[in-house]
Amino acid sequence: MLRNSSTLFSLISLAIALPACSAETPKLDGAWRATEVQGSPVSGPTFDISEQKVSGNAGCNRFNGPIVVDGSNVKFGPLATTRMFCEGKMELEAAYLAALQSSSRYEFSANTLSLFASDDTVSVKFTK
């Protein structure tokens, strides 16, 4: 009788634990490449997250700063940047940095990370 109870308990524990493993939120850590900023396709901007810090390239200048992730909520900044001028890249850079700092939540879909502004519009999309 004790053996059957132990087996039953083990099976129930396993049935409860397995779905929890598959529902785990993927980590944001690692390098990401922007594919879209405020609805427009882009190439160039990147970011890398490690140990609650973000760094990357905004198209011309490098940036870094803190990142806070709480569930699916995210907060970037304040971000520090270098101050070079790159002809033809400054508008994209300004839009990218503004989109990062205005992001309030994120979602994963396949190999895509989407950041959303507080009005629930997609501000930036990334791939790994």
Short mmCIF file of N, CA and C in Angstrom, two decimals:
data_model
loop_
_atom_site.label_atom_id
_atom_site.label_comp_id
_atom_site.label_asym_id
_atom_site.label_seq_id
_atom_site.Cartn_x
_atom_site.Cartn_y
_atom_site.Cartn_z
N MET A 1 0.82 -1.19 0.00
CA MET A 1 0.00 0.00 0.00
C MET A 1 0.87 1.26 0.00
N LEU A 2 1.92 1.26 0.82
CA LEU A 2 2.82 2.40 0.89
C LEU A 2 3.52 2.63 -0.45
N ARG A 3 3.89 1.54 -1.11
CA ARG A 3 4.57 1.64 -2.40
C ARG A 3 3.65 2.29 -3.44
N ASN A 4 2.38 1.90 -3.49
CA ASN A 4 1.42 2.48 -4.42
C ASN A 4 1.20 3.96 -4.13
N SER A 5 1.17 4.34 -2.86
CA SER A 5 1.00 5.75 -2.48
C SER A 5 2.20 6.57 -2.94
N SER A 6 3.40 6.02 -2.77
CA SER A 6 4.61 6.73 -3.20
C SER A 6 4.64 6.90 -4.71
N THR A 7 4.26 5.87 -5.44
CA THR A 7 4.22 5.94 -6.90
C THR A 7 3.19 6.96 -7.35
N LEU A 8 2.03 6.95 -6.74
CA LEU A 8 0.97 7.89 -7.09
C LEU A 8 1.42 9.32 -6.80
N PHE A 9 2.04 9.54 -5.65
CA PHE A 9 2.54 10.86 -5.29
C PHE A 9 3.59 11.34 -6.30
N SER A 10 4.49 10.45 -6.70
CA SER A 10 5.53 10.80 -7.68
C SER A 10 4.92 11.18 -9.02
N LEU A 11 3.93 10.44 -9.48
CA LEU A 11 3.28 10.74 -10.75
C LEU A 11 2.54 12.07 -10.71
N ILE A 12 1.86 12.34 -9.61
CA ILE A 12 1.15 13.62 -9.48
C ILE A 12 2.15 14.78 -9.45
N SER A 13 3.24 14.62 -8.72
CA SER A 13 4.27 15.66 -8.66
C SER A 13 4.86 15.94 -10.03
N LEU A 14 5.13 14.89 -10.78
CA LEU A 14 5.67 15.03 -12.13
C LEU A 14 4.67 15.72 -13.05
N ALA A 15 3.41 15.36 -12.95
CA ALA A 15 2.37 15.97 -13.78
C ALA A 15 2.24 17.46 -13.49
N ILE A 16 2.46 17.86 -12.26
CA ILE A 16 2.39 19.28 -11.89
C ILE A 16 3.65 20.01 -12.32
N ALA A 17 4.80 19.40 -12.19
CA ALA A 17 6.08 20.06 -12.46
C ALA A 17 6.37 20.24 -13.94
N LEU A 18 6.03 19.30 -14.78
CA LEU A 18 6.36 19.39 -16.21
C LEU A 18 5.73 20.59 -16.91
N PRO A 19 4.45 20.87 -16.75
CA PRO A 19 3.89 22.06 -17.40
C PRO A 19 4.55 23.34 -16.92
N ALA A 20 4.96 23.41 -15.67
CA ALA A 20 5.61 24.60 -15.16
C ALA A 20 6.95 24.84 -15.85
N CYS A 21 7.66 23.78 -16.20
CA CYS A 21 8.93 23.92 -16.90
C CYS A 21 8.74 24.50 -18.28
N SER A 22 7.74 24.07 -19.00
CA SER A 22 7.54 24.54 -20.36
C SER A 22 6.98 25.96 -20.40
N ALA A 23 6.38 26.43 -19.31
CA ALA A 23 5.81 27.77 -19.28
C ALA A 23 6.82 28.81 -18.81
N GLU A 24 8.04 28.40 -18.54
CA GLU A 24 9.05 29.33 -18.04
C GLU A 24 9.30 30.44 -19.06
N THR A 25 9.40 31.67 -18.57
CA THR A 25 9.66 32.82 -19.44
C THR A 25 11.09 32.77 -19.95
N PRO A 26 11.30 32.90 -21.26
CA PRO A 26 12.66 32.92 -21.80
C PRO A 26 13.43 34.13 -21.27
N LYS A 27 14.72 34.02 -21.18
CA LYS A 27 15.53 35.12 -20.68
C LYS A 27 15.83 36.12 -21.79
N LEU A 28 15.97 37.37 -21.39
CA LEU A 28 16.34 38.43 -22.33
C LEU A 28 17.85 38.47 -22.55
N ASP A 29 18.61 37.82 -21.66
CA ASP A 29 20.07 37.89 -21.74
C ASP A 29 20.58 37.50 -23.11
N GLY A 30 21.67 38.15 -23.51
CA GLY A 30 22.31 37.83 -24.77
C GLY A 30 22.22 38.98 -25.76
N ALA A 31 22.74 38.72 -26.95
CA ALA A 31 22.80 39.74 -28.01
C ALA A 31 21.56 39.68 -28.88
N TRP A 32 21.02 40.85 -29.23
CA TRP A 32 19.84 40.98 -30.07
C TRP A 32 20.12 42.00 -31.17
N ARG A 33 19.53 41.78 -32.33
CA ARG A 33 19.69 42.68 -33.49
C ARG A 33 18.31 43.23 -33.84
N ALA A 34 18.19 44.56 -33.90
CA ALA A 34 16.90 45.19 -34.24
C ALA A 34 16.55 44.93 -35.70
N THR A 35 15.30 44.57 -35.95
CA THR A 35 14.80 44.36 -37.31
C THR A 35 13.73 45.38 -37.68
N GLU A 36 13.17 46.03 -36.66
CA GLU A 36 12.09 47.00 -36.90
C GLU A 36 12.07 48.01 -35.76
N VAL A 37 11.98 49.30 -36.11
CA VAL A 37 11.83 50.36 -35.12
C VAL A 37 10.61 51.18 -35.49
N GLN A 38 9.65 51.23 -34.59
CA GLN A 38 8.40 51.97 -34.78
C GLN A 38 7.76 51.68 -36.14
N GLY A 39 7.73 50.40 -36.49
CA GLY A 39 7.05 49.95 -37.69
C GLY A 39 7.87 49.97 -38.97
N SER A 40 9.09 50.51 -38.93
CA SER A 40 9.94 50.58 -40.12
C SER A 40 11.07 49.56 -40.03
N PRO A 41 11.34 48.81 -41.12
CA PRO A 41 12.44 47.85 -41.11
C PRO A 41 13.79 48.57 -40.96
N VAL A 42 14.69 47.98 -40.18
CA VAL A 42 16.02 48.56 -39.95
C VAL A 42 17.07 47.47 -39.93
N SER A 43 18.31 47.89 -40.07
CA SER A 43 19.45 47.01 -39.81
C SER A 43 20.53 47.87 -39.19
N GLY A 44 21.24 47.32 -38.25
CA GLY A 44 22.31 48.07 -37.60
C GLY A 44 22.20 48.12 -36.10
N PRO A 45 21.10 48.67 -35.53
CA PRO A 45 21.03 48.77 -34.07
C PRO A 45 21.02 47.40 -33.40
N THR A 46 21.70 47.33 -32.27
CA THR A 46 21.81 46.09 -31.50
C THR A 46 21.68 46.39 -30.02
N PHE A 47 21.50 45.35 -29.23
CA PHE A 47 21.73 45.45 -27.79
C PHE A 47 22.09 44.10 -27.23
N ASP A 48 22.76 44.14 -26.09
CA ASP A 48 23.21 42.95 -25.40
C ASP A 48 22.88 43.14 -23.92
N ILE A 49 22.20 42.17 -23.34
CA ILE A 49 21.82 42.25 -21.94
C ILE A 49 22.62 41.24 -21.14
N SER A 50 23.21 41.72 -20.05
CA SER A 50 23.96 40.85 -19.16
C SER A 50 23.93 41.45 -17.76
N GLU A 51 23.53 40.65 -16.78
CA GLU A 51 23.55 41.04 -15.37
C GLU A 51 22.86 42.38 -15.12
N GLN A 52 21.64 42.54 -15.58
CA GLN A 52 20.80 43.72 -15.38
C GLN A 52 21.40 44.99 -15.98
N LYS A 53 22.23 44.82 -17.01
CA LYS A 53 22.78 45.95 -17.74
C LYS A 53 22.58 45.72 -19.22
N VAL A 54 22.34 46.80 -19.94
CA VAL A 54 22.18 46.71 -21.39
C VAL A 54 23.26 47.57 -22.04
N SER A 55 23.79 47.09 -23.15
CA SER A 55 24.74 47.87 -23.93
C SER A 55 24.50 47.53 -25.39
N GLY A 56 24.94 48.40 -26.27
CA GLY A 56 24.74 48.10 -27.68
C GLY A 56 25.17 49.23 -28.57
N ASN A 57 24.76 49.12 -29.83
CA ASN A 57 25.04 50.12 -30.84
C ASN A 57 23.71 50.63 -31.37
N ALA A 58 23.53 51.95 -31.37
CA ALA A 58 22.27 52.55 -31.79
C ALA A 58 22.27 52.90 -33.28
N GLY A 59 23.27 52.46 -34.01
CA GLY A 59 23.37 52.76 -35.43
C GLY A 59 24.64 53.54 -35.73
N CYS A 60 25.01 54.41 -34.80
CA CYS A 60 26.24 55.19 -34.89
C CYS A 60 26.98 55.12 -33.56
N ASN A 61 26.30 55.49 -32.51
CA ASN A 61 26.90 55.56 -31.18
C ASN A 61 26.63 54.33 -30.34
N ARG A 62 27.55 54.07 -29.41
CA ARG A 62 27.38 53.00 -28.43
C ARG A 62 26.56 53.55 -27.27
N PHE A 63 25.85 52.67 -26.59
CA PHE A 63 25.08 53.07 -25.43
C PHE A 63 25.17 52.00 -24.36
N ASN A 64 24.86 52.39 -23.12
CA ASN A 64 24.78 51.42 -22.03
C ASN A 64 23.93 52.01 -20.91
N GLY A 65 23.47 51.14 -20.04
CA GLY A 65 22.67 51.58 -18.91
C GLY A 65 22.01 50.40 -18.23
N PRO A 66 21.23 50.69 -17.20
CA PRO A 66 20.54 49.62 -16.47
C PRO A 66 19.30 49.14 -17.20
N ILE A 67 18.90 47.91 -16.90
CA ILE A 67 17.63 47.37 -17.37
C ILE A 67 16.99 46.65 -16.19
N VAL A 68 15.69 46.85 -16.02
CA VAL A 68 14.94 46.18 -14.96
C VAL A 68 13.86 45.34 -15.64
N VAL A 69 13.87 44.04 -15.35
CA VAL A 69 12.86 43.13 -15.90
C VAL A 69 12.08 42.55 -14.73
N ASP A 70 10.75 42.67 -14.81
CA ASP A 70 9.87 42.15 -13.77
C ASP A 70 8.71 41.45 -14.46
N GLY A 71 8.80 40.12 -14.54
CA GLY A 71 7.80 39.37 -15.31
C GLY A 71 7.93 39.72 -16.78
N SER A 72 6.87 40.22 -17.39
CA SER A 72 6.94 40.64 -18.79
C SER A 72 7.11 42.15 -18.91
N ASN A 73 7.31 42.84 -17.78
CA ASN A 73 7.55 44.28 -17.80
C ASN A 73 9.04 44.54 -17.90
N VAL A 74 9.39 45.62 -18.61
CA VAL A 74 10.79 45.96 -18.81
C VAL A 74 10.95 47.48 -18.74
N LYS A 75 12.10 47.91 -18.20
CA LYS A 75 12.41 49.34 -18.13
C LYS A 75 13.88 49.51 -18.46
N PHE A 76 14.16 50.32 -19.48
CA PHE A 76 15.53 50.64 -19.89
C PHE A 76 15.90 52.02 -19.37
N GLY A 77 17.14 52.16 -18.89
CA GLY A 77 17.67 53.49 -18.67
C GLY A 77 17.67 53.95 -17.22
N PRO A 78 18.24 55.15 -17.12
CA PRO A 78 18.65 56.05 -18.20
C PRO A 78 19.86 55.49 -18.95
N LEU A 79 19.88 55.77 -20.25
CA LEU A 79 20.95 55.26 -21.11
C LEU A 79 21.98 56.35 -21.36
N ALA A 80 23.25 55.98 -21.28
CA ALA A 80 24.36 56.87 -21.62
C ALA A 80 24.84 56.51 -23.02
N THR A 81 25.20 57.50 -23.82
CA THR A 81 25.67 57.23 -25.18
C THR A 81 26.95 57.99 -25.47
N THR A 82 27.71 57.48 -26.43
CA THR A 82 28.81 58.27 -26.97
C THR A 82 28.18 59.36 -27.83
N ARG A 83 28.98 60.32 -28.31
CA ARG A 83 28.41 61.47 -28.99
C ARG A 83 29.05 61.74 -30.35
N MET A 84 29.16 60.71 -31.16
CA MET A 84 29.68 60.89 -32.51
C MET A 84 28.55 61.30 -33.44
N PHE A 85 28.91 61.89 -34.57
CA PHE A 85 27.93 62.22 -35.60
C PHE A 85 28.18 61.31 -36.80
N CYS A 86 27.13 60.67 -37.28
CA CYS A 86 27.22 59.81 -38.46
C CYS A 86 26.16 60.26 -39.46
N GLU A 87 26.60 60.81 -40.56
CA GLU A 87 25.69 61.30 -41.60
C GLU A 87 24.68 60.23 -41.99
N GLY A 88 23.41 60.58 -41.97
CA GLY A 88 22.36 59.69 -42.42
C GLY A 88 21.90 58.64 -41.41
N LYS A 89 22.49 58.63 -40.21
CA LYS A 89 22.13 57.62 -39.21
C LYS A 89 21.52 58.19 -37.94
N MET A 90 21.55 59.50 -37.79
CA MET A 90 21.15 60.10 -36.52
C MET A 90 19.64 60.01 -36.26
N GLU A 91 18.84 60.10 -37.31
CA GLU A 91 17.38 60.01 -37.14
C GLU A 91 16.98 58.62 -36.65
N LEU A 92 17.53 57.58 -37.27
CA LEU A 92 17.26 56.21 -36.82
C LEU A 92 17.74 56.01 -35.39
N GLU A 93 18.94 56.51 -35.10
CA GLU A 93 19.48 56.35 -33.75
C GLU A 93 18.57 57.00 -32.70
N ALA A 94 18.11 58.20 -32.97
CA ALA A 94 17.22 58.88 -32.02
C ALA A 94 15.92 58.10 -31.83
N ALA A 95 15.36 57.59 -32.92
CA ALA A 95 14.11 56.82 -32.84
C ALA A 95 14.33 55.52 -32.06
N TYR A 96 15.45 54.86 -32.30
CA TYR A 96 15.76 53.59 -31.62
C TYR A 96 15.92 53.80 -30.11
N LEU A 97 16.72 54.79 -29.73
CA LEU A 97 16.94 55.03 -28.30
C LEU A 97 15.65 55.47 -27.60
N ALA A 98 14.86 56.29 -28.27
CA ALA A 98 13.57 56.71 -27.70
C ALA A 98 12.64 55.51 -27.54
N ALA A 99 12.64 54.63 -28.53
CA ALA A 99 11.78 53.43 -28.48
C ALA A 99 12.19 52.52 -27.33
N LEU A 100 13.50 52.33 -27.14
CA LEU A 100 13.96 51.51 -26.01
C LEU A 100 13.49 52.09 -24.69
N GLN A 101 13.73 53.39 -24.52
CA GLN A 101 13.43 54.02 -23.24
C GLN A 101 11.93 54.17 -22.97
N SER A 102 11.11 54.11 -24.02
CA SER A 102 9.66 54.21 -23.82
C SER A 102 9.00 52.83 -23.71
N SER A 103 9.79 51.77 -23.86
CA SER A 103 9.23 50.41 -23.78
C SER A 103 8.85 50.08 -22.34
N SER A 104 7.71 49.39 -22.20
CA SER A 104 7.26 49.04 -20.86
C SER A 104 7.04 47.53 -20.67
N ARG A 105 6.94 46.79 -21.77
CA ARG A 105 6.79 45.33 -21.65
C ARG A 105 7.38 44.66 -22.88
N TYR A 106 7.53 43.33 -22.80
CA TYR A 106 8.08 42.56 -23.92
C TYR A 106 7.32 41.27 -24.10
N GLU A 107 7.46 40.69 -25.31
CA GLU A 107 6.90 39.37 -25.64
C GLU A 107 7.89 38.64 -26.54
N PHE A 108 7.92 37.30 -26.40
CA PHE A 108 8.68 36.45 -27.30
C PHE A 108 7.72 35.72 -28.22
N SER A 109 8.11 35.57 -29.48
CA SER A 109 7.36 34.76 -30.43
C SER A 109 8.39 34.15 -31.37
N ALA A 110 8.50 32.83 -31.35
CA ALA A 110 9.53 32.12 -32.12
C ALA A 110 10.89 32.68 -31.71
N ASN A 111 11.65 33.24 -32.64
CA ASN A 111 12.97 33.79 -32.35
C ASN A 111 12.95 35.31 -32.34
N THR A 112 11.76 35.89 -32.09
CA THR A 112 11.59 37.34 -32.14
C THR A 112 11.25 37.89 -30.77
N LEU A 113 11.92 38.98 -30.41
CA LEU A 113 11.62 39.72 -29.19
C LEU A 113 10.94 41.01 -29.61
N SER A 114 9.76 41.29 -29.08
CA SER A 114 9.05 42.54 -29.36
C SER A 114 8.95 43.35 -28.08
N LEU A 115 9.31 44.64 -28.18
CA LEU A 115 9.15 45.57 -27.08
C LEU A 115 7.93 46.44 -27.36
N PHE A 116 7.13 46.69 -26.34
CA PHE A 116 5.90 47.45 -26.48
C PHE A 116 5.95 48.72 -25.66
N ALA A 117 5.42 49.81 -26.23
CA ALA A 117 5.29 51.07 -25.51
C ALA A 117 4.09 50.97 -24.57
N SER A 118 3.91 51.97 -23.73
CA SER A 118 2.82 51.94 -22.75
C SER A 118 1.44 51.96 -23.41
N ASP A 119 1.34 52.44 -24.67
CA ASP A 119 0.05 52.41 -25.37
C ASP A 119 -0.17 51.08 -26.09
N ASP A 120 0.70 50.10 -25.82
CA ASP A 120 0.61 48.73 -26.35
C ASP A 120 0.95 48.61 -27.84
N THR A 121 1.61 49.61 -28.41
CA THR A 121 2.10 49.49 -29.79
C THR A 121 3.52 48.92 -29.75
N VAL A 122 3.89 48.20 -30.80
CA VAL A 122 5.24 47.64 -30.88
C VAL A 122 6.21 48.77 -31.15
N SER A 123 7.20 48.94 -30.27
CA SER A 123 8.20 49.99 -30.48
C SER A 123 9.44 49.47 -31.20
N VAL A 124 9.88 48.25 -30.86
CA VAL A 124 11.06 47.67 -31.50
C VAL A 124 10.89 46.15 -31.58
N LYS A 125 11.36 45.55 -32.69
CA LYS A 125 11.42 44.09 -32.82
C LYS A 125 12.88 43.70 -33.03
N PHE A 126 13.24 42.54 -32.46
CA PHE A 126 14.61 42.03 -32.51
C PHE A 126 14.62 40.56 -32.87
N THR A 127 15.77 40.10 -33.38
CA THR A 127 16.05 38.68 -33.51
C THR A 127 17.39 38.41 -32.85
N LYS A 128 17.60 37.16 -32.44
CA LYS A 128 18.87 36.77 -31.81
C LYS A 128 19.89 36.49 -32.88
#
